[in-house]
Phi, psi and omega in degrees: 000134180259137176249112182260113178250126177227129178253141178236137176229127184218150175235132186223166176230125178239135182229159176234150177280348183257134178261114179058059181297140181281325183278146178268000187251142169051058176266116182283149179220162174214162180179197180212145175236143174230134182190202181211156174243138178219128180197190182292328184247359184210143169215111181206151170264154181215162172229139183221116167288142187234134168245134188219156171225128173275105182296319175215131181219126172227179185305316186254357186216132174224130175241130184203181179229137178240146169229132183218155175244108183281128178238109179293140180265342173256130196270015173282125182057043184305312184291336179290331187250346178282137176152182184284138173227143177227155177204153169252143183220158176227116177250129179238129177255130182269355177215000000 
């Protein structure tokens, strides 16, 4: 049995076209992430443009969906890592 461990570290910037939206539902966002993947079978840096929607957002809680296109910056095994990624997320702020 193989155990594949891969760690990802990314730094991103997310922006919205709306300034101070009044509604808590379906607030669109866009941004970019830059980071790296490191594991037993891969070591690469990547850049990803991100399109996102906050399905529900309040001061301490955000539920949303992200869609991103991962572009590896180091060209070893380029086609294996380039492509669409999606995620659902829950962000909770404790203060």
